[in-house]
Amino acid sequence: MKLTSLNATHRKLGAKMVPFAGYEMPLQYEGLLIEHETVRTAVGVFDVSHMGEFILRGKDALALIQKVTSNDAAALTDGKIQYSCLPNGKGGIVDDLLVYRMDGETYMLVVNASNIDKDWAHISGHNTFGVEMENISDRTSLLAVQGPKAAAALQSLTDIPLAQMGYYTFKKGRFAGIDDIVVSATGYTGAGGFEIYFDNGHADHIWNAVFKAGEAFGIKPVGLGARDTLRLEMGFCLYGNDIDDTTSPIEAGLGWITKFNKDFIDREVLVKQKEQGVARKLVGFEMIDRGIPRHDYPIVDAGGDRIGTVTSGTQSPSLKKAIGMGYVAAAHAKVGSEIFISIRDKAIKAVVVRPPFYKG
Amino acid sequence: MNIPAELRYTKEHEWLKLDGDIATIGITDYAQGELGDIVYVEVETVGETLETEEVFGTVEAVKTVSDLFMPVGGEILEYNDGLESDPELVNTDPYGKGWMIKVKVTDLAEIDSLLDAKAYAALIG
């Protein structure tokens, strides 16, 4: 089991620790609901140092990224970030990721912890361009400081004008007295805020500085439990649940990050899917009758015939109702379609809706 | 961890309090902590007579769902309908207002096979 640099800090705070993607990570500190609420209304801090980071350098770095990712990385300028995915050559998804353009010949890819080795092997395998690749995951820490008060809470720590930063942009600068910190206006919560990348050696210092600066704003540590409910309220995909090696980006509603103005792995099969349509689609749904959908529960139609499978589900803490995502046969994917979730052998009524579930 | 000495316990983390031949049943402080924030408790077995270890209901937390097992056999007389509007009582008062069902015990001798507080404390370490 790997530990992040903040493991002792989480234990000292009384976090419930769980194994996740090979790391021992905090599931919750005070409680999932209060942590969720903190991020929606104030500011919360997640240690997400388990995430992976690769640096790609060289004059053909963009060419390699264009080949392995589905989105059009040529649209990036310095300081911009893009959500993208790695098609697997069989119509599925190796991983979803963020692509950071540091400069014209240097990019950072941020990948899921559970996929670091798989992604590295996949991208390396396509690196016929002589691009220099460096895996900095093990020496890089990452804090996600999320919530409507995040900019105000952190501003005293940096000269970077945080409130002015556009969504999906980043700046490298001085933060908590340390130079060359990457401050990124991104997150997985829909609550606004920042993700801060730095070397492991600064972890305790930065954690303490962030909590001191945020004290007056009600800052609290937040675990993976609330991270999942927050992302699901936004309808954000979780790799391993909603997308994986067997789901295509078109089926998953990720057509918006699949750009056909360039060549890339699986372009042909995905063009065909886009033009001809897909047999199943990832949809969001809300429960009408009482029950909580969970990963792998069957989805059935009014006659009880199987039409799909739940990929994520929870009681939404913000909306106080049960929500989920799942793949259904295309005929049932329209917003407003009545579907049924099979919960302990009972068909419980739900309706297809368009995410985000939480509209702020 | 709160483990009242006067109650009996199961390996599945239910507790039982006996009054005559009527048992009040709920889940332990440890169990509510492991489940996290509880969203609702579903019991649709009132009026039924169930055997030991049969499922009498389910408890849904935000992150997970868990079956509820009969510590002993008996007829389910009553469900705590206070949990309908305030399921979080299971989190905040698991041995009090968070009780789940009352059961008319079929065979009182079965109570002896349940764990006492000391044995349950040892089980959860």
CSV table of C-alpha atoms in Angstrom, one decimal:
chain,number,residue,atom,x,y,z
A,1,MET,CA,0.0,0.0,0.0
A,2,LYS,CA,1.4,3.4,-1.0
A,3,LEU,CA,1.0,6.4,1.3
A,4,THR,CA,0.8,10.1,0.3
A,5,SER,CA,3.1,12.5,2.1
A,6,LEU,CA,0.1,13.7,4.2
A,7,ASN,CA,-0.8,10.2,5.5
A,8,ALA,CA,0.2,11.0,9.1
A,9,THR,CA,-1.7,14.3,8.9
A,10,HIS,CA,-4.9,12.5,7.9
A,11,ARG,CA,-4.5,10.0,10.7
A,12,LYS,CA,-3.9,12.7,13.3
A,13,LEU,CA,-7.1,14.4,12.1
A,14,GLY,CA,-9.0,11.1,12.8
A,15,ALA,CA,-9.8,10.3,9.2
A,16,LYS,CA,-11.2,6.9,8.3
A,17,MET,CA,-8.5,5.5,6.0
A,18,VAL,CA,-9.3,3.1,3.1
A,19,PRO,CA,-7.3,1.4,0.3
A,20,PHE,CA,-8.0,3.2,-3.0
A,21,ALA,CA,-6.1,2.6,-6.2
A,22,GLY,CA,-3.1,1.2,-4.4
A,23,TYR,CA,-3.0,4.1,-1.9
A,24,GLU,CA,-4.2,4.4,1.7
A,25,MET,CA,-6.5,7.4,1.4
A,26,PRO,CA,-8.9,9.3,3.7
A,27,LEU,CA,-12.5,8.3,3.1
A,28,GLN,CA,-13.9,10.8,5.5
A,29,TYR,CA,-12.9,12.9,8.5
A,30,GLU,CA,-15.9,14.4,10.3
A,31,GLY,CA,-18.6,12.8,8.1
A,32,LEU,CA,-19.5,12.6,4.4
A,33,LEU,CA,-22.5,14.9,4.5
A,34,ILE,CA,-20.9,17.7,6.4
A,35,GLU,CA,-17.8,17.5,4.2
A,36,HIS,CA,-20.0,17.6,1.1
A,37,GLU,CA,-21.9,20.6,2.4
A,38,THR,CA,-18.6,22.4,3.2
A,39,VAL,CA,-17.5,22.2,-0.4
A,40,ARG,CA,-20.8,23.3,-1.8
A,41,THR,CA,-21.1,26.3,0.6
A,42,ALA,CA,-17.6,27.2,1.8
A,43,VAL,CA,-14.2,25.6,1.0
A,44,GLY,CA,-12.8,22.1,1.5
A,45,VAL,CA,-9.4,20.5,0.9
A,46,PHE,CA,-8.8,17.1,-0.6
A,47,ASP,CA,-5.4,15.3,-0.6
A,48,VAL,CA,-5.5,13.8,-4.1
A,49,SER,CA,-1.7,13.1,-4.3
A,50,HIS,CA,-2.5,9.6,-5.5
A,51,MET,CA,-3.3,11.1,-9.0
A,52,GLY,CA,-0.6,10.5,-11.6
A,53,GLU,CA,1.4,13.2,-13.5
A,54,PHE,CA,3.5,12.7,-16.6
A,55,ILE,CA,5.7,15.4,-18.2
A,56,LEU,CA,6.1,15.2,-22.0
A,57,ARG,CA,8.9,17.3,-23.5
A,58,GLY,CA,10.2,17.8,-27.0
A,59,LYS,CA,9.3,19.4,-30.3
A,60,ASP,CA,6.9,16.5,-31.1
A,61,ALA,CA,5.2,16.4,-27.7
A,62,LEU,CA,2.1,17.8,-29.2
A,63,ALA,CA,2.2,15.3,-32.1
A,64,LEU,CA,2.3,12.4,-29.5
A,65,ILE,CA,-0.5,13.9,-27.5
A,66,GLN,CA,-2.6,14.4,-30.6
A,67,LYS,CA,-2.2,10.8,-31.5
A,68,VAL,CA,-3.1,9.3,-28.1
A,69,THR,CA,-5.8,11.6,-27.0
A,70,SER,CA,-9.3,12.3,-28.4
A,71,ASN,CA,-9.6,16.0,-27.8
A,72,ASP,CA,-7.7,18.6,-30.0
A,73,ALA,CA,-4.7,19.6,-27.9
A,74,ALA,CA,-3.6,21.9,-30.7
A,75,ALA,CA,-6.3,24.3,-29.5
A,76,LEU,CA,-4.4,24.7,-26.2
A,77,THR,CA,-2.2,27.8,-25.6
A,78,ASP,CA,0.3,28.2,-22.7
A,79,GLY,CA,-1.4,28.1,-19.4
A,80,LYS,CA,-4.5,26.3,-20.7
A,81,ILE,CA,-5.9,22.9,-19.7
A,82,GLN,CA,-8.1,20.4,-21.5
A,83,TYR,CA,-10.2,17.5,-20.5
A,84,SER,CA,-9.5,14.5,-22.8
A,85,CYS,CA,-9.4,10.8,-23.0
A,86,LEU,CA,-7.1,8.0,-24.2
A,87,PRO,CA,-8.9,5.8,-26.7
A,88,ASN,CA,-7.6,2.2,-26.4
A,89,GLY,CA,-7.4,1.1,-30.1
A,90,LYS,CA,-10.5,-1.1,-29.6
A,91,GLY,CA,-13.1,1.6,-29.3
A,92,GLY,CA,-12.8,1.8,-25.5
A,93,ILE,CA,-11.1,4.2,-23.1
A,94,VAL,CA,-7.7,3.6,-21.4
A,95,ASP,CA,-8.2,6.5,-19.1
A,96,ASP,CA,-9.6,10.1,-18.9
A,97,LEU,CA,-7.1,12.8,-18.2
A,98,LEU,CA,-6.2,16.5,-18.1
A,99,VAL,CA,-3.7,17.9,-20.5
A,100,TYR,CA,-1.8,21.0,-19.4
A,101,ARG,CA,0.2,23.1,-21.9
A,102,MET,CA,3.3,24.5,-20.0
A,103,ASP,CA,4.8,25.7,-23.2
A,104,GLY,CA,4.9,24.7,-26.8
A,105,GLU,CA,7.2,21.8,-26.2
A,106,THR,CA,6.2,20.9,-22.6
A,107,TYR,CA,3.0,19.3,-21.5
A,108,MET,CA,1.7,17.8,-18.2
A,109,LEU,CA,-0.8,14.9,-18.3
A,110,VAL,CA,-2.8,14.3,-15.1
A,111,VAL,CA,-4.2,10.7,-15.0
A,112,ASN,CA,-6.1,8.5,-12.6
A,113,ALA,CA,-4.1,6.8,-9.9
A,114,SER,CA,-5.4,3.4,-10.7
A,115,ASN,CA,-4.2,3.7,-14.3
A,116,ILE,CA,-0.7,5.2,-13.9
A,117,ASP,CA,1.1,2.1,-15.1
A,118,LYS,CA,-1.4,1.3,-17.8
A,119,ASP,CA,-1.4,4.8,-19.2
A,120,TRP,CA,2.4,5.1,-19.1
A,121,ALA,CA,2.8,1.8,-21.1
A,122,HIS,CA,0.1,2.9,-23.5
A,123,ILE,CA,1.5,6.3,-24.3
A,124,SER,CA,5.1,5.0,-24.3
A,125,GLY,CA,4.0,2.4,-26.8
A,126,HIS,CA,2.9,5.1,-29.2
A,127,ASN,CA,5.9,7.3,-28.6
A,128,THR,CA,7.6,6.9,-32.1
A,129,PHE,CA,8.2,10.6,-31.9
A,130,GLY,CA,11.2,10.6,-29.6
A,131,VAL,CA,9.3,12.6,-27.0
A,132,GLU,CA,11.0,12.7,-23.6
A,133,MET,CA,8.6,11.3,-21.0
A,134,GLU,CA,8.9,11.6,-17.3
A,135,ASN,CA,6.6,10.1,-14.7
A,136,ILE,CA,6.7,12.5,-11.7
A,137,SER,CA,3.7,10.9,-9.9
A,138,ASP,CA,5.7,9.5,-7.0
A,139,ARG,CA,7.3,12.8,-6.1
A,140,THR,CA,4.3,15.1,-6.8
A,141,SER,CA,1.6,16.0,-4.3
A,142,LEU,CA,-1.7,17.5,-5.2
A,143,LEU,CA,-4.3,19.3,-3.1
A,144,ALA,CA,-7.7,20.2,-4.4
A,145,VAL,CA,-9.0,23.2,-2.6
A,146,GLN,CA,-12.7,23.4,-3.7
A,147,GLY,CA,-15.7,25.6,-3.0
A,148,PRO,CA,-17.1,29.0,-3.5
A,149,LYS,CA,-14.8,30.5,-0.9
A,150,ALA,CA,-11.6,28.8,-2.3
A,151,ALA,CA,-10.2,31.9,-4.0
A,152,ALA,CA,-10.8,34.2,-1.0
A,153,ALA,CA,-9.4,31.5,1.3
A,154,LEU,CA,-6.1,31.1,-0.6
A,155,GLN,CA,-5.5,34.6,-1.9
A,156,SER,CA,-3.3,35.6,1.1
A,157,LEU,CA,-0.8,32.8,0.1
A,158,THR,CA,0.0,34.0,-3.4
A,159,ASP,CA,0.3,37.0,-5.8
A,160,ILE,CA,-1.5,35.1,-8.5
A,161,PRO,CA,-4.9,36.8,-8.9
A,162,LEU,CA,-7.0,33.8,-8.1
A,163,ALA,CA,-10.5,35.2,-8.6
A,164,GLN,CA,-9.5,36.3,-12.1
A,165,MET,CA,-8.3,32.9,-13.3
A,166,GLY,CA,-10.5,31.4,-16.0
A,167,TYR,CA,-11.8,27.8,-15.5
A,168,TYR,CA,-9.3,25.3,-16.9
A,169,THR,CA,-6.4,27.7,-16.8
A,170,PHE,CA,-3.3,27.5,-14.6
A,171,LYS,CA,-0.4,29.6,-13.5
A,172,LYS,CA,3.0,28.7,-12.1
A,173,GLY,CA,4.0,31.0,-9.3
A,174,ARG,CA,4.9,31.6,-5.7
A,175,PHE,CA,2.5,30.0,-3.3
A,176,ALA,CA,2.9,29.9,0.5
A,177,GLY,CA,6.4,31.2,0.1
A,178,ILE,CA,7.5,28.5,-2.3
A,179,ASP,CA,8.3,29.2,-6.0
A,180,ASP,CA,7.2,27.3,-9.1
A,181,ILE,CA,4.0,25.9,-7.7
A,182,VAL,CA,1.3,25.0,-10.3
A,183,VAL,CA,-2.0,26.6,-9.3
A,184,SER,CA,-4.8,25.3,-11.6
A,185,ALA,CA,-8.4,26.5,-11.7
A,186,THR,CA,-9.8,23.0,-12.1
A,187,GLY,CA,-11.6,20.4,-9.9
A,188,TYR,CA,-13.9,17.5,-9.8
A,189,THR,CA,-16.7,19.0,-7.7
A,190,GLY,CA,-18.5,21.7,-9.7
A,191,ALA,CA,-18.0,24.0,-6.8
A,192,GLY,CA,-15.1,26.0,-8.2
A,193,GLY,CA,-11.7,26.2,-6.7
A,194,PHE,CA,-8.1,25.2,-7.4
A,195,GLU,CA,-5.8,22.2,-7.7
A,196,ILE,CA,-2.3,22.8,-6.4
A,197,TYR,CA,0.6,20.7,-7.6
A,198,PHE,CA,4.0,20.6,-5.7
A,199,ASP,CA,6.9,18.4,-4.7
A,200,ASN,CA,6.2,16.0,-1.8
A,201,GLY,CA,8.8,17.8,0.4
A,202,HIS,CA,6.5,20.8,0.7
A,203,ALA,CA,3.4,18.8,1.6
A,204,ASP,CA,3.2,19.5,5.3
A,205,HIS,CA,4.1,23.2,4.9
A,206,ILE,CA,1.5,23.8,2.2
A,207,TRP,CA,-1.2,21.8,3.9
A,208,ASN,CA,-0.6,23.9,7.1
A,209,ALA,CA,-0.5,27.2,5.3
A,210,VAL,CA,-3.7,26.4,3.4
A,211,PHE,CA,-5.6,25.6,6.6
A,212,LYS,CA,-4.2,28.6,8.4
A,213,ALA,CA,-5.2,30.9,5.5
A,214,GLY,CA,-8.6,29.3,5.2
A,215,GLU,CA,-9.5,29.2,8.9
A,216,ALA,CA,-11.6,32.3,8.8
A,217,PHE,CA,-13.5,30.9,5.8
A,218,GLY,CA,-14.5,27.6,7.5
A,219,ILE,CA,-12.0,25.5,5.6
A,220,LYS,CA,-12.2,21.7,6.4
A,221,PRO,CA,-10.5,18.5,5.1
A,222,VAL,CA,-12.7,16.5,2.8
A,223,GLY,CA,-12.4,12.8,2.0
A,224,LEU,CA,-12.9,10.6,-1.0
A,225,GLY,CA,-16.5,9.8,0.0
A,226,ALA,CA,-17.7,13.4,-0.5
A,227,ARG,CA,-15.4,13.6,-3.6
A,228,ASP,CA,-17.6,10.9,-5.2
A,229,THR,CA,-21.0,12.4,-4.2
A,230,LEU,CA,-19.8,15.9,-5.4
A,231,ARG,CA,-18.6,14.6,-8.8
A,232,LEU,CA,-21.7,12.5,-9.3
A,233,GLU,CA,-24.0,15.5,-8.6
A,234,MET,CA,-22.3,17.1,-11.5
A,235,GLY,CA,-22.6,14.1,-13.7
A,236,PHE,CA,-18.8,13.8,-14.1
A,237,CYS,CA,-17.6,10.4,-15.2
A,238,LEU,CA,-15.5,8.2,-12.8
A,239,TYR,CA,-13.1,5.9,-14.6
A,240,GLY,CA,-13.7,2.3,-13.6
A,241,ASN,CA,-17.4,3.1,-12.9
A,242,ASP,CA,-18.9,5.1,-15.8
A,243,ILE,CA,-16.1,4.7,-18.4
A,244,ASP,CA,-13.6,1.9,-18.9
A,245,ASP,CA,-11.8,-0.2,-21.6
A,246,THR,CA,-15.2,-1.4,-22.8
A,247,THR,CA,-17.1,1.9,-23.2
A,248,SER,CA,-16.5,4.3,-26.1
A,249,PRO,CA,-16.3,8.1,-25.6
A,250,ILE,CA,-19.4,8.5,-27.9
A,251,GLU,CA,-21.5,6.1,-25.8
A,252,ALA,CA,-20.3,7.9,-22.6
A,253,GLY,CA,-21.5,11.3,-23.9
A,254,LEU,CA,-17.9,12.4,-24.3
A,255,GLY,CA,-18.4,13.4,-28.0
A,256,TRP,CA,-17.5,17.0,-26.9
A,257,ILE,CA,-13.9,15.9,-26.2
A,258,THR,CA,-13.7,13.7,-29.3
A,259,LYS,CA,-12.5,15.9,-32.2
A,260,PHE,CA,-12.4,14.6,-35.7
A,261,ASN,CA,-10.4,17.5,-37.2
A,262,LYS,CA,-7.2,15.5,-36.4
A,263,ASP,CA,-6.0,11.9,-36.7
A,264,PHE,CA,-5.9,9.8,-33.5
A,265,ILE,CA,-6.2,6.3,-32.2
A,266,ASP,CA,-9.7,4.9,-32.9
A,267,ARG,CA,-10.7,8.0,-35.0
A,268,GLU,CA,-12.3,5.8,-37.7
A,269,VAL,CA,-14.5,3.7,-35.3
A,270,LEU,CA,-15.5,6.7,-33.4
A,271,VAL,CA,-16.5,8.7,-36.5
A,272,LYS,CA,-18.6,5.8,-37.5
A,273,GLN,CA,-20.3,5.7,-34.1
A,274,LYS,CA,-20.9,9.4,-34.2
A,275,GLU,CA,-22.5,9.2,-37.7
A,276,GLN,CA,-24.4,6.0,-37.3
A,277,GLY,CA,-25.3,6.3,-33.7
A,278,VAL,CA,-24.6,3.9,-30.8
A,279,ALA,CA,-26.6,1.1,-29.4
A,280,ARG,CA,-26.3,2.2,-25.8
A,281,LYS,CA,-25.7,5.6,-24.1
A,282,LEU,CA,-24.6,6.8,-20.7
A,283,VAL,CA,-27.5,8.7,-19.1
A,284,GLY,CA,-28.2,10.4,-15.9
A,285,PHE,CA,-31.4,9.6,-14.0
A,286,GLU,CA,-33.2,10.6,-10.8
A,287,MET,CA,-35.2,8.1,-8.7
A,288,ILE,CA,-39.0,8.8,-8.7
A,289,ASP,CA,-39.8,6.1,-6.2
A,290,ARG,CA,-37.8,5.4,-3.1
A,291,GLY,CA,-34.5,3.5,-3.5
A,292,ILE,CA,-30.8,4.2,-4.0
A,293,PRO,CA,-29.2,3.0,-7.2
A,294,ARG,CA,-25.8,1.4,-6.9
A,295,HIS,CA,-23.0,0.4,-9.3
A,296,ASP,CA,-24.0,-2.7,-11.3
A,297,TYR,CA,-27.7,-2.7,-10.4
A,298,PRO,CA,-29.7,-3.8,-13.5
A,299,ILE,CA,-31.9,-1.2,-15.4
A,300,VAL,CA,-35.1,-2.6,-16.8
A,301,ASP,CA,-38.1,-1.2,-18.8
A,302,ALA,CA,-41.7,-1.1,-17.7
A,303,GLY,CA,-42.2,-4.7,-18.8
A,304,GLY,CA,-39.2,-5.9,-16.7
A,305,ASP,CA,-36.9,-6.5,-19.6
A,306,ARG,CA,-33.2,-5.7,-19.1
A,307,ILE,CA,-32.2,-2.4,-20.9
A,308,GLY,CA,-29.0,-1.5,-19.1
A,309,THR,CA,-26.8,-1.2,-16.0
A,310,VAL,CA,-26.2,1.4,-13.3
A,311,THR,CA,-22.6,2.6,-13.3
A,312,SER,CA,-22.8,5.1,-10.4
A,313,GLY,CA,-25.4,6.0,-7.9
A,314,THR,CA,-25.9,7.7,-4.5
A,315,GLN,CA,-28.3,9.7,-2.4
A,316,SER,CA,-27.5,13.3,-3.5
A,317,PRO,CA,-26.6,15.2,-0.3
A,318,SER,CA,-27.4,18.6,-2.0
A,319,LEU,CA,-30.6,17.6,-3.7
A,320,LYS,CA,-31.8,15.1,-1.0
A,321,LYS,CA,-32.8,12.6,-3.6
A,322,ALA,CA,-31.3,9.5,-5.2
A,323,ILE,CA,-29.4,10.0,-8.5
A,324,GLY,CA,-27.4,7.8,-10.7
A,325,MET,CA,-25.8,7.2,-14.1
A,326,GLY,CA,-25.9,4.2,-16.2
A,327,TYR,CA,-25.8,2.8,-19.8
A,328,VAL,CA,-29.2,2.1,-21.4
A,329,ALA,CA,-30.3,1.0,-24.8
A,330,ALA,CA,-30.4,4.1,-27.0
A,331,ALA,CA,-34.3,3.9,-27.3
A,332,HIS,CA,-34.5,4.6,-23.6
A,333,ALA,CA,-31.9,7.4,-23.5
A,334,LYS,CA,-34.1,10.4,-24.2
A,335,VAL,CA,-34.5,12.9,-21.4
A,336,GLY,CA,-37.9,12.2,-19.7
A,337,SER,CA,-37.8,8.4,-20.4
A,338,GLU,CA,-39.2,6.4,-17.6
A,339,ILE,CA,-36.8,3.6,-16.6
A,340,PHE,CA,-36.7,1.2,-13.7
A,341,ILE,CA,-33.8,0.3,-11.4
A,342,SER,CA,-33.8,-3.2,-10.1
A,343,ILE,CA,-33.1,-2.9,-6.4
A,344,ARG,CA,-33.1,-6.2,-4.4
A,345,ASP,CA,-35.4,-7.7,-7.1
A,346,LYS,CA,-37.9,-4.9,-7.1
A,347,ALA,CA,-38.3,-2.5,-10.1
A,348,ILE,CA,-38.1,1.0,-8.7
A,349,LYS,CA,-39.2,3.9,-11.0
A,350,ALA,CA,-36.7,6.5,-12.2
A,351,VAL,CA,-36.6,9.1,-15.0
A,352,VAL,CA,-33.8,10.0,-17.4
A,353,VAL,CA,-32.5,13.6,-16.8
A,354,ARG,CA,-29.7,15.7,-18.3
A,355,PRO,CA,-26.8,16.1,-15.9
A,356,PRO,CA,-25.6,18.1,-14.0
A,357,PHE,CA,-28.1,17.0,-11.4
A,358,TYR,CA,-26.9,19.9,-9.2
A,359,LYS,CA,-27.3,23.2,-10.9
A,360,GLY,CA,-26.0,25.4,-8.1
B,1,MET,CA,-16.7,3.0,20.9
B,2,ASN,CA,-20.0,2.7,22.8
B,3,ILE,CA,-20.9,-1.0,23.7
B,4,PRO,CA,-23.5,-1.0,26.5
B,5,ALA,CA,-22.9,-3.9,28.9
B,6,GLU,CA,-26.6,-4.8,29.3
B,7,LEU,CA,-27.1,-5.6,25.6
B,8,ARG,CA,-26.5,-8.7,23.5
B,9,TYR,CA,-24.8,-8.6,20.1
B,10,THR,CA,-24.3,-10.5,16.8
B,11,LYS,CA,-21.3,-10.9,14.5
B,12,GLU,CA,-23.3,-8.9,11.9
B,13,HIS,CA,-23.3,-5.9,14.3
B,14,GLU,CA,-26.9,-5.9,15.5
B,15,TRP,CA,-27.7,-5.4,19.2
B,16,LEU,CA,-30.7,-6.9,21.1
B,17,LYS,CA,-32.3,-5.8,24.3
B,18,LEU,CA,-34.7,-8.2,25.9
B,19,ASP,CA,-37.8,-7.2,28.0
B,20,GLY,CA,-39.9,-10.3,28.8
B,21,ASP,CA,-40.2,-12.1,25.5
B,22,ILE,CA,-40.0,-8.9,23.5
B,23,ALA,CA,-36.7,-8.0,22.0
B,24,THR,CA,-35.7,-4.5,20.7
B,25,ILE,CA,-33.2,-4.7,17.9
B,26,GLY,CA,-30.9,-2.2,16.2
B,27,ILE,CA,-27.4,-1.8,14.9
B,28,THR,CA,-24.3,-1.0,16.9
B,29,ASP,CA,-22.4,2.2,17.3
B,30,TYR,CA,-19.5,0.5,15.4
B,31,ALA,CA,-21.9,-0.5,12.5
B,32,GLN,CA,-23.3,3.0,12.1
B,33,GLY,CA,-19.8,4.4,12.1
B,34,GLU,CA,-18.7,2.0,9.4
B,35,LEU,CA,-21.8,2.7,7.2
B,36,GLY,CA,-21.5,6.5,7.5
B,37,ASP,CA,-24.4,8.9,7.1
B,38,ILE,CA,-27.6,6.8,7.0
B,39,VAL,CA,-30.2,7.9,4.5
B,40,TYR,CA,-33.0,5.4,5.3
B,41,VAL,CA,-33.9,2.2,6.9
B,42,GLU,CA,-36.3,-0.1,5.0
B,43,VAL,CA,-38.3,-2.7,6.9
B,44,GLU,CA,-41.1,-4.3,5.1
B,45,THR,CA,-41.4,-7.4,7.3
B,46,VAL,CA,-43.7,-6.2,10.1
B,47,GLY,CA,-46.2,-9.0,10.9
B,48,GLU,CA,-43.9,-11.7,9.5
B,49,THR,CA,-42.2,-14.4,11.5
B,50,LEU,CA,-38.6,-14.8,10.5
B,51,GLU,CA,-35.8,-17.3,11.5
B,52,THR,CA,-32.5,-16.4,13.0
B,53,GLU,CA,-30.1,-14.7,10.5
B,54,GLU,CA,-32.9,-14.0,8.0
B,55,VAL,CA,-32.9,-10.6,6.5
B,56,PHE,CA,-35.5,-8.3,8.1
B,57,GLY,CA,-34.6,-5.1,6.2
B,58,THR,CA,-31.9,-3.0,4.7
B,59,VAL,CA,-30.1,0.1,5.8
B,60,GLU,CA,-29.1,2.6,3.1
B,61,ALA,CA,-26.2,4.9,3.8
B,62,VAL,CA,-25.0,7.5,1.3
B,63,LYS,CA,-22.1,5.3,0.2
B,64,THR,CA,-23.4,1.8,0.8
B,65,VAL,CA,-26.2,-0.5,1.5
B,66,SER,CA,-26.3,-3.3,4.1
B,67,ASP,CA,-28.8,-6.1,5.0
B,68,LEU,CA,-30.2,-6.3,8.5
B,69,PHE,CA,-30.3,-9.8,10.0
B,70,MET,CA,-32.5,-11.2,12.7
B,71,PRO,CA,-30.3,-11.9,15.8
B,72,VAL,CA,-33.0,-14.5,16.9
B,73,GLY,CA,-36.1,-16.0,15.4
B,74,GLY,CA,-39.4,-14.3,16.1
B,75,GLU,CA,-42.4,-12.3,14.9
B,76,ILE,CA,-41.7,-8.7,13.9
B,77,LEU,CA,-44.2,-6.6,15.9
B,78,GLU,CA,-43.2,-3.1,15.2
B,79,TYR,CA,-40.8,-0.9,13.1
B,80,ASN,CA,-39.5,2.4,14.6
B,81,ASP,CA,-41.4,4.8,12.3
B,82,GLY,CA,-39.4,7.7,13.8
B,83,LEU,CA,-36.7,6.5,11.4
B,84,GLU,CA,-38.9,7.4,8.4
B,85,SER,CA,-38.4,11.1,8.9
B,86,ASP,CA,-35.1,11.0,10.9
B,87,PRO,CA,-33.0,8.1,9.7
B,88,GLU,CA,-29.9,9.8,11.1
B,89,LEU,CA,-31.1,8.8,14.5
B,90,VAL,CA,-29.3,5.5,13.8
B,91,ASN,CA,-26.1,7.5,13.6
B,92,THR,CA,-26.6,9.8,16.5
B,93,ASP,CA,-28.4,7.4,19.0
B,94,PRO,CA,-27.9,3.9,17.8
B,95,TYR,CA,-28.9,2.2,21.1
B,96,GLY,CA,-31.7,4.7,21.9
B,97,LYS,CA,-34.0,6.6,19.4
B,98,GLY,CA,-32.2,4.7,16.6
B,99,TRP,CA,-33.7,1.3,17.5
B,100,MET,CA,-35.2,-0.5,14.4
B,101,ILE,CA,-37.6,-3.3,15.3
B,102,LYS,CA,-39.4,-5.0,18.1
B,103,VAL,CA,-39.7,-8.8,17.9
B,104,LYS,CA,-41.6,-11.4,19.9
B,105,VAL,CA,-38.9,-14.0,20.4
B,106,THR,CA,-39.9,-17.6,19.4
B,107,ASP,CA,-37.3,-19.4,21.6
B,108,LEU,CA,-35.7,-17.4,24.5
B,109,ALA,CA,-32.9,-20.0,24.7
B,110,GLU,CA,-31.5,-18.5,21.5
B,111,ILE,CA,-30.6,-15.3,23.4
B,112,ASP,CA,-27.9,-17.3,25.2
B,113,SER,CA,-26.0,-17.9,22.0
B,114,LEU,CA,-25.6,-14.2,21.3
B,115,LEU,CA,-22.4,-12.3,22.1
B,116,ASP,CA,-22.2,-10.3,25.3
B,117,ALA,CA,-20.6,-6.9,25.4
B,118,LYS,CA,-17.1,-8.2,26.2
B,119,ALA,CA,-17.2,-10.8,23.4
B,120,TYR,CA,-18.5,-8.1,20.9
B,121,ALA,CA,-15.8,-5.7,21.9
B,122,ALA,CA,-13.2,-8.4,21.2
B,123,LEU,CA,-14.8,-9.1,17.8
B,124,ILE,CA,-14.5,-5.6,16.6
B,125,GLY,CA,-11.1,-5.2,18.1
